[in-house]
Short mmCIF file of C-alpha atoms in Angstrom, two decimals:
data_model
loop_
_atom_site.label_atom_id
_atom_site.label_comp_id
_atom_site.label_asym_id
_atom_site.label_seq_id
_atom_site.Cartn_x
_atom_site.Cartn_y
_atom_site.Cartn_z
CA UNK A 1 -28.89 63.28 -14.24
CA UNK A 2 -26.26 63.92 -11.68
CA UNK A 3 -26.49 66.09 -9.16
CA UNK A 4 -23.84 67.76 -6.98
CA UNK A 5 -23.88 68.97 -3.82
CA UNK A 6 -21.69 71.24 -1.65
CA UNK A 7 -21.40 70.67 2.20
CA UNK A 8 -19.29 72.45 4.82
CA UNK A 9 -19.14 70.64 7.80
CA UNK A 10 -17.91 72.34 11.26
CA UNK A 11 -17.04 70.24 14.62
CA UNK A 12 -19.49 71.43 17.29
CA UNK A 13 -19.18 71.78 21.25
CA UNK A 14 -21.35 70.39 23.15
CA UNK A 15 -25.42 72.40 22.57
CA UNK A 16 -24.53 73.19 18.69
CA UNK A 17 -21.81 75.90 19.27
CA UNK A 18 -19.36 75.88 16.48
CA UNK A 19 -15.56 75.05 17.01
CA UNK A 20 -12.76 76.47 15.20
CA UNK A 21 -12.03 74.93 11.88
CA UNK A 22 -10.29 71.66 11.79
CA UNK A 23 -6.78 72.23 10.88
CA UNK A 24 -4.62 69.68 9.07
CA UNK A 25 -0.96 69.38 10.64
CA UNK A 26 1.73 70.96 8.86
CA UNK A 27 4.08 68.38 7.61
CA UNK A 28 7.63 68.66 6.62
CA UNK A 29 8.48 66.55 3.29
CA UNK A 30 11.21 66.45 0.86
CA UNK A 31 10.03 67.51 -2.54
CA UNK A 32 11.48 67.24 -5.81
CA UNK A 33 10.91 69.55 -8.96
CA UNK A 34 9.23 67.83 -12.15
CA UNK A 35 12.22 66.82 -14.50
CA UNK A 36 12.11 66.19 -18.34
CA UNK A 37 14.44 64.10 -20.29
CA UNK A 38 14.22 63.15 -24.02
CA UNK A 39 10.44 64.52 -24.01
CA UNK A 40 9.28 62.59 -20.97
CA UNK A 41 8.54 63.94 -17.65
CA UNK A 42 10.00 62.02 -14.57
CA UNK A 43 9.56 62.19 -11.12
CA UNK A 44 10.87 59.87 -8.17
CA UNK A 45 9.25 56.83 -7.53
CA UNK A 46 8.60 57.67 -4.18
CA UNK A 47 6.56 60.49 -5.31
CA UNK A 48 3.75 58.14 -6.88
CA UNK A 49 0.84 56.75 -4.60
CA UNK A 50 -2.22 55.10 -5.57
CA UNK A 51 -5.43 56.28 -3.93
CA UNK A 52 -8.73 54.94 -4.77
CA UNK A 53 -7.33 52.63 -7.33
CA UNK A 54 -5.65 55.39 -9.29
CA UNK A 55 -2.31 56.76 -9.29
CA UNK A 56 -1.88 60.14 -7.65
CA UNK A 57 0.86 62.60 -7.09
CA UNK A 58 0.79 65.64 -4.49
CA UNK A 59 1.95 68.53 -6.12
CA UNK A 60 2.99 71.84 -4.10
CA UNK A 61 1.01 74.77 -4.72
CA UNK A 62 1.20 77.72 -2.34
CA UNK A 63 2.62 75.86 0.78
CA UNK A 64 0.03 72.84 0.40
CA UNK A 65 -0.25 69.52 -1.25
CA UNK A 66 -2.62 69.10 -3.82
CA UNK A 67 -3.52 65.70 -4.99
CA UNK A 68 -3.46 65.38 -8.92
CA UNK A 69 -4.33 61.92 -10.64
CA UNK A 70 -1.79 61.52 -13.34
CA UNK A 71 -1.19 58.48 -15.83
CA UNK A 72 2.21 56.96 -14.87
CA UNK A 73 4.51 54.92 -17.43
CA UNK A 74 7.20 53.16 -17.33
CA UNK A 75 9.51 52.80 -14.40
CA UNK A 76 13.01 53.69 -15.04
CA UNK A 77 15.24 52.68 -11.97
CA UNK A 78 14.50 54.99 -9.09
CA UNK A 79 11.93 57.25 -11.76
CA UNK A 80 8.79 56.68 -12.89
CA UNK A 81 7.49 58.64 -16.16
CA UNK A 82 4.60 60.87 -15.95
CA UNK A 83 2.50 60.64 -19.41
CA UNK A 84 -0.50 62.57 -18.27
CA UNK A 85 -1.57 65.13 -15.07
CA UNK A 86 1.37 67.22 -14.18
CA UNK A 87 3.80 69.68 -15.94
CA UNK A 88 7.78 70.04 -15.88
CA UNK A 89 9.22 72.12 -13.06
CA UNK A 90 6.44 71.89 -10.92
CA UNK A 91 7.32 70.54 -7.41
CA UNK A 92 6.06 66.81 -6.24
CA UNK A 93 5.93 66.22 -2.44
CA UNK A 94 8.12 62.96 -2.28
CA UNK A 95 8.71 60.07 0.42
CA UNK A 96 6.02 58.44 3.06
CA UNK A 97 2.74 59.80 1.63
CA UNK A 98 0.43 58.25 3.94
CA UNK A 99 -0.24 61.46 6.24
CA UNK A 100 -0.75 63.66 3.39
CA UNK A 101 -4.10 64.63 1.94
CA UNK A 102 -4.87 66.98 -0.52
CA UNK A 103 -4.45 70.47 0.96
CA UNK A 104 -2.21 69.52 3.78
CA UNK A 105 -0.16 72.72 4.71
CA UNK A 106 3.73 71.35 3.44
CA UNK A 107 7.00 72.62 4.36
CA UNK A 108 9.77 71.37 1.69
CA UNK A 109 12.91 70.42 3.02
#
C-alpha cells in the first residue's frame, strides 16, 4: 500500500514568524507551438530536456511553465517527434531550460 502526504512549506524568520511565500523569478524564454506533420507531432530539439531520467517538455499554461513527461521519438534535423504527452497547438518553452521549474512564470518572447 502506498500513501501520499501533502505538505505546505513556508520560510520562517527568527522565532517562527512566517515570511512571504517564496516566489520563482519570472523568466523570459522563447516559445514554439507544437506542430504536426504527416500525423506526427514535432517540437524543436531545444524544447526537450531530461529530468530524473525521463524526457520532459515545459508547456506554457496561464503564463507558467508546466513540466510534462513525454515519449520522444525520432530526431529529425532540428526537430524531434513526440509520440505522447503533448497535443498539437500547445506552446512549449524552448532554449536554456536549466533555470525553468514546474510553475516558473514565463513571458514568451
